[in-house]
């Protein structure tokens, strides 16, 4: 670990509104822990920022000391780029305030907020915007990476709802990016991630959503091909209010799970609906008649729907994804067959998500080429025993290989770990990447913020 002088750390602490932690501090161990327990990095300094001035000072400190800088929002990313060995972590979690303007239908949310902070602030006004599929995801990284969630088919990707962002650049300056101010940077923030500075707040568009509905239907795994084809055929003409996916998982120990599926590989159909349960039943009725053996069907506030499928922390994680331009029966069969290779019992999920709706119909100019794909397979592995590491990684990679013949080649960076620079470029598209490189050079020419799906500045 890099050794930082006591005087330098004392200078950083002086006038710092938040807290500055080092390895000898009692709170350090908890503060450095990430969602993915495979990542065990030990930063020299964790700067728990409370204000924009704290962020500027932490950037300055890192650059003066020659330290690698990591930026932490939710800390949920699988690649572990929210931390660094020996460097400084700019921890934004104290900056989680949400201010809702119900008349304008907007919310200003701090860069360290999670989806729970966002959703529970907007819920009292019967307003919502597209968020991650769990409540613990950080709003900042999620939105800046594009933002795929349950409401996307109705309200678009999270980045489609980004109205403005305040960020602090590598030289410590505060910049507000919007359509009227720094438009090139504003464009880059619609999918370009944390490459351009530390985003301390975002302003997002909200939409009316008084209630939401959910149905989780369970079958034995051998029913998977028939269930998946039925879901595929339904979603081809489904209204945009309908979302969800087909998910192989470990049968949960819940009252709605039949005893013979508890703790065993289970095929689930998850149906989400942006609206009330009566309307949801009328729209998706034929999916409720496929002979499922377990069910959870409910109308819930959207904030509760977001928290229903929270991934537990402390597990080892490996995720990947492949976006598909079509889903023929052969692809369905391969997807379903590969589910038997995942680690069970565990919280791992073998997922097929639909896009379409407002995702496909959204803005064409942003650097999110994956939005045109109608389907994405998403192996999301969580397990406890390091003896399962090789198996879990191989399962994810094999699933990608299985569906490669139907792949668009596009990549949603929030769905994957570190898979090489070629996949980074594919996440933006080559022409977009070149434009992003020019924006990067304007705001971060030294690539100070490189712990991300990195865009290298064009020299």
XYZ file of C-alpha atoms in Angstrom, residues 51-449:
399
model
C -20.041 18.696 -0.020
C -18.790 19.619 -3.453
C -15.904 21.420 -1.768
C -14.913 18.109 -0.139
C -14.892 16.459 -3.559
C -12.688 19.197 -5.036
C -10.274 18.902 -2.126
C -10.113 15.111 -2.397
C -9.337 15.302 -6.121
C -6.641 17.855 -5.442
C -5.188 15.687 -2.673
C -5.096 12.615 -4.871
C -3.394 14.417 -7.716
C -0.870 16.150 -5.447
C 0.076 12.826 -3.858
C 0.193 10.966 -7.181
C -2.558 8.592 -6.053
C -4.972 6.656 -8.192
C -8.484 8.065 -7.721
C -11.607 5.937 -7.475
C -15.135 7.324 -7.205
C -17.764 5.525 -5.158
C -21.491 6.086 -5.461
C -23.455 2.978 -4.571
C -20.434 0.645 -4.791
C -22.672 -1.889 -6.537
C -20.660 -2.314 -9.762
C -19.376 -5.834 -10.293
C -15.944 -4.769 -11.561
C -14.970 -3.132 -8.276
C -13.896 0.128 -9.895
C -15.360 2.052 -6.942
C -12.156 1.291 -5.029
C -8.402 1.227 -5.525
C -5.361 -0.420 -3.995
C -3.264 2.245 -2.314
C -5.104 5.193 -3.827
C -7.849 7.527 -2.648
C -11.564 6.729 -2.784
C -13.891 9.683 -3.232
C -16.897 8.281 -1.382
C -20.117 10.145 -2.217
C -22.530 8.163 -0.051
C -23.170 11.076 2.318
C -24.313 13.142 -0.666
C -27.648 11.347 -1.056
C -30.254 14.078 -0.695
C -33.250 14.176 -3.036
C -35.311 17.289 -3.768
C -38.526 16.771 -5.718
C -40.287 19.492 -7.688
C -43.747 17.970 -8.225
C -44.956 20.839 -10.378
C -42.131 20.490 -12.875
C -41.941 16.721 -12.342
C -38.218 16.722 -11.659
C -35.915 15.532 -8.905
C -32.430 16.682 -7.990
C -30.550 13.768 -6.473
C -27.106 13.605 -4.893
C -24.331 11.666 -6.602
C -24.068 9.192 -3.719
C -27.764 8.308 -3.555
C -29.145 4.836 -4.144
C -32.364 3.950 -5.891
C -34.029 3.670 -2.495
C -33.257 7.329 -1.758
C -34.644 8.331 -5.148
C -37.765 6.151 -5.201
C -38.843 6.901 -1.643
C -38.474 10.637 -2.257
C -40.659 10.598 -5.374
C -43.248 8.042 -4.167
C -45.306 10.491 -2.024
C -45.966 12.539 -5.162
C -47.010 9.492 -7.242
C -44.008 10.157 -9.463
C -41.154 7.921 -10.612
C -38.426 7.546 -13.179
C -36.583 4.549 -14.562
C -34.326 3.083 -11.897
C -32.196 -0.008 -11.461
C -33.903 -3.302 -10.767
C -32.830 -3.265 -7.105
C -32.997 -0.512 -4.512
C -29.309 -0.646 -3.570
C -27.916 0.408 -6.949
C -26.283 3.847 -7.027
C -28.243 6.410 -9.042
C -25.133 8.109 -10.438
C -23.306 5.187 -12.012
C -26.580 3.639 -13.133
C -27.798 6.739 -14.959
C -24.458 7.769 -16.450
C -23.992 4.250 -17.827
C -27.359 4.353 -19.614
C -29.733 2.929 -17.036
C -31.875 -0.155 -17.796
C -34.745 -0.933 -15.401
C -38.319 -2.097 -14.936
C -39.877 1.143 -16.229
C -37.682 1.554 -19.320
C -40.218 0.293 -21.862
C -42.670 2.953 -20.638
C -40.425 5.882 -19.657
C -37.161 5.224 -21.496
C -33.688 4.570 -20.159
C -32.519 6.480 -17.098
C -30.180 8.586 -19.231
C -33.125 9.562 -21.470
C -34.542 11.270 -18.372
C -31.341 13.115 -17.447
C -31.938 16.875 -17.581
C -28.743 18.193 -15.991
C -25.673 17.051 -14.088
C -23.312 18.875 -11.789
C -19.804 17.489 -11.784
C -16.366 18.386 -10.556
C -13.615 17.950 -13.098
C -10.054 16.756 -12.626
C -8.863 20.338 -12.143
C -11.369 20.864 -9.314
C -13.779 23.079 -11.221
C -17.544 22.693 -10.931
C -19.421 22.348 -14.209
C -23.173 22.082 -14.794
C -23.948 20.194 -18.003
C -27.322 20.414 -19.742
C -28.702 20.915 -23.222
C -27.921 24.641 -22.888
C -24.610 24.429 -21.026
C -21.645 22.256 -22.064
C -23.818 20.316 -24.538
C -20.994 18.006 -25.676
C -20.347 16.975 -22.086
C -24.088 16.577 -21.499
C -24.271 14.258 -24.506
C -21.307 12.256 -23.192
C -22.978 11.744 -19.822
C -25.779 9.815 -21.559
C -23.938 6.505 -21.424
C -20.313 7.604 -21.076
C -20.194 6.860 -17.357
C -17.879 8.463 -14.834
C -15.125 9.260 -17.303
C -15.410 13.039 -17.224
C -15.486 14.021 -13.571
C -17.178 13.346 -10.239
C -20.922 13.842 -10.637
C -22.209 15.341 -7.407
C -25.859 15.708 -8.430
C -28.252 14.830 -11.237
C -31.565 16.343 -12.227
C -33.983 13.753 -13.618
C -37.364 13.899 -15.308
C -40.229 12.242 -13.410
C -43.414 10.614 -14.676
C -46.809 9.984 -13.063
C -46.929 6.496 -11.515
C -49.438 6.108 -8.665
C -48.920 2.354 -8.389
C -47.235 -0.658 -9.971
C -47.996 -4.360 -10.236
C -45.867 -7.484 -10.204
C -46.347 -11.177 -10.872
C -43.665 -13.767 -10.126
C -44.683 -17.144 -11.568
C -42.720 -20.332 -10.854
C -42.216 -23.615 -12.767
C -39.825 -26.567 -12.598
C -36.776 -25.921 -14.804
C -37.813 -28.386 -17.498
C -40.777 -26.121 -18.333
C -38.337 -23.324 -19.205
C -38.310 -23.604 -23.026
C -42.112 -23.551 -23.282
C -42.406 -20.703 -20.766
C -39.680 -18.664 -22.455
C -41.215 -19.044 -25.912
C -44.612 -17.987 -24.568
C -43.083 -14.910 -22.939
C -41.123 -14.101 -26.120
C -44.234 -14.317 -28.287
C -46.269 -12.186 -25.883
C -43.633 -9.456 -25.619
C -43.456 -9.000 -29.393
C -46.675 -6.949 -29.198
C -46.865 -6.136 -25.488
C -47.752 -2.582 -24.450
C -44.878 -0.519 -23.028
C -46.258 -0.748 -19.488
C -45.206 -4.420 -19.393
C -41.670 -5.386 -18.408
C -39.952 -8.166 -16.500
C -38.167 -11.201 -17.900
C -37.571 -14.925 -17.677
C -35.261 -15.762 -14.794
C -33.807 -19.082 -13.676
C -33.114 -18.857 -9.962
C -32.981 -20.823 -6.752
C -36.528 -21.381 -5.521
C -36.915 -19.032 -2.531
C -38.072 -20.308 0.847
C -41.297 -18.307 0.695
C -44.952 -19.290 1.186
C -45.645 -18.880 -2.533
C -42.940 -21.404 -3.539
C -43.988 -25.071 -3.785
C -41.961 -27.288 -1.438
C -40.434 -29.258 -4.329
C -38.905 -26.041 -5.772
C -37.490 -24.531 -2.573
C -33.696 -24.461 -2.773
C -33.728 -25.965 -6.277
C -33.265 -24.632 -9.781
C -36.524 -22.951 -10.764
C -37.783 -21.226 -13.894
C -39.549 -17.962 -13.094
C -41.449 -15.506 -15.234
C -41.379 -12.026 -13.780
C -44.028 -9.634 -15.068
C -43.889 -5.980 -14.066
C -46.588 -3.506 -14.986
C -46.596 0.285 -14.716
C -50.149 0.545 -13.409
C -52.815 -1.070 -11.257
C -53.348 -4.798 -10.833
C -56.774 -4.980 -12.468
C -55.389 -3.484 -15.665
C -52.275 -5.650 -15.435
C -54.371 -8.822 -15.212
C -56.409 -7.838 -18.248
C -53.264 -7.158 -20.292
C -51.148 -10.172 -19.330
C -53.953 -12.625 -18.653
C -52.751 -15.271 -21.076
C -49.389 -15.452 -19.290
C -51.243 -16.330 -16.082
C -52.747 -19.425 -17.743
C -49.550 -21.351 -18.550
C -49.843 -23.752 -15.620
C -47.418 -22.170 -13.161
C -46.897 -23.978 -9.853
C -46.154 -21.018 -7.608
C -47.150 -17.374 -7.731
C -46.750 -14.006 -6.103
C -49.126 -11.453 -7.628
C -49.549 -8.032 -6.073
C -50.120 -4.332 -6.588
C -47.411 -2.373 -4.795
C -45.905 1.113 -4.668
C -43.051 1.312 -7.168
C -40.506 1.894 -4.382
C -41.503 -1.465 -2.884
C -41.319 -3.210 -6.246
C -37.772 -1.912 -6.577
C -36.785 -3.474 -3.264
C -38.470 -6.860 -3.813
C -35.531 -8.361 -5.695
C -32.578 -6.774 -3.884
C -29.371 -8.751 -4.280
C -27.877 -9.571 -0.878
C -24.443 -8.012 -0.191
C -21.354 -9.967 0.744
C -21.408 -12.506 -2.092
C -18.795 -13.188 -4.708
C -20.031 -11.800 -8.035
C -19.493 -12.262 -11.746
C -21.864 -10.814 -14.369
C -21.916 -10.528 -18.111
C -24.407 -9.970 -20.930
C -25.068 -10.428 -24.615
C -27.576 -8.368 -26.592
C -29.568 -10.195 -29.246
C -31.187 -8.956 -32.453
C -33.544 -11.945 -32.551
C -34.605 -14.811 -30.295
C -35.372 -17.928 -32.343
C -36.333 -21.238 -30.770
C -32.735 -22.462 -30.990
C -31.547 -19.487 -28.930
C -34.309 -20.125 -26.392
C -33.263 -23.766 -26.054
C -29.605 -22.861 -25.559
C -30.481 -20.180 -23.007
C -32.603 -22.595 -21.006
C -30.115 -25.483 -21.191
C -27.248 -23.358 -19.891
C -29.192 -22.517 -16.718
C -28.317 -25.954 -15.341
C -24.666 -24.871 -15.104
C -25.174 -22.006 -12.684
C -24.351 -22.301 -8.988
C -27.418 -23.548 -7.082
C -28.434 -22.996 -4.359
C -27.312 -19.362 -4.438
C -28.792 -15.953 -5.312
C -27.452 -16.347 -8.880
C -29.841 -15.472 -11.686
C -29.911 -16.601 -15.318
C -31.852 -13.799 -16.975
C -33.515 -12.925 -20.255
C -34.738 -9.315 -20.392
C -36.838 -7.641 -23.115
C -36.141 -4.138 -24.363
C -38.367 -2.488 -26.991
C -40.994 0.137 -26.220
C -39.527 3.490 -25.225
C -36.030 1.979 -25.145
C -36.033 1.245 -28.865
C -38.042 4.377 -29.687
C -35.848 6.695 -27.627
C -33.216 9.214 -28.727
C -30.905 7.879 -31.423
C -28.004 10.208 -30.777
C -26.811 9.088 -27.353
C -23.842 6.685 -26.996
C -26.001 3.687 -26.029
C -26.089 1.462 -29.148
C -27.408 -1.529 -27.210
C -30.841 0.074 -26.898
C -31.847 -1.193 -30.342
C -31.575 -4.851 -29.292
C -34.956 -6.445 -28.496
C -33.434 -8.940 -26.024
C -30.495 -9.306 -23.667
C -29.276 -12.396 -21.807
C -27.697 -11.537 -18.481
C -25.939 -14.212 -16.391
C -25.722 -12.672 -12.933
C -23.695 -14.847 -10.604
C -23.583 -14.547 -6.805
C -22.061 -17.273 -4.638
C -20.131 -17.727 -1.393
C -17.471 -20.405 -1.872
C -14.333 -19.431 -3.784
C -14.194 -23.053 -4.962
C -17.125 -22.121 -7.237
C -15.299 -19.198 -8.869
C -14.191 -21.052 -11.971
C -17.571 -22.687 -12.476
C -19.485 -19.421 -12.128
C -17.261 -17.517 -14.519
C -17.333 -20.345 -17.059
C -21.149 -20.492 -16.892
C -21.446 -16.805 -17.754
C -18.924 -16.999 -20.561
C -20.455 -20.157 -21.995
C -23.890 -18.563 -22.098
C -22.485 -15.644 -24.052
C -20.843 -18.055 -26.466
C -24.090 -20.012 -26.878
C -26.047 -16.970 -28.078
C -23.227 -15.331 -30.034
C -24.804 -16.172 -33.440
C -27.678 -13.785 -32.614
C -25.632 -11.092 -30.865
C -25.726 -7.462 -31.971
C -22.221 -6.973 -30.556
C -23.379 -4.001 -28.486
C -22.589 -3.886 -24.761
C -24.328 -2.278 -21.778
C -21.370 -1.587 -19.507
C -23.409 -1.654 -16.293
C -24.240 -5.319 -16.938
C -20.650 -6.556 -17.204
C -17.315 -6.571 -15.409
C -13.906 -5.928 -16.909
C -13.929 -7.710 -20.257
C -11.300 -5.786 -22.205
C -11.086 -2.595 -24.234
C -12.833 -4.094 -27.261
C -15.975 -4.585 -25.177
C -15.635 -1.040 -23.810
C -15.669 0.381 -27.329
C -18.616 -1.871 -28.207
C -20.488 -0.326 -25.276
C -20.459 3.033 -27.014
C -20.082 2.211 -30.708
C -16.893 3.152 -32.566
C -18.048 6.545 -33.857
C -19.449 7.465 -30.456
C -16.246 6.308 -28.781
C -14.187 8.627 -30.949
C -16.427 11.565 -30.082
C -16.346 10.600 -26.405
C -12.546 10.531 -26.567
C -12.546 14.153 -27.692
C -14.878 15.145 -24.855
C -12.661 13.198 -22.450
C -9.611 15.126 -23.645
C -11.396 18.417 -22.978
C -12.409 17.597 -19.401
C -9.940 14.934 -18.221
C -6.895 15.033 -20.511
C -4.719 13.086 -18.053
C -7.292 10.301 -17.625
C -7.466 10.931 -13.896
C -10.852 9.190 -13.826
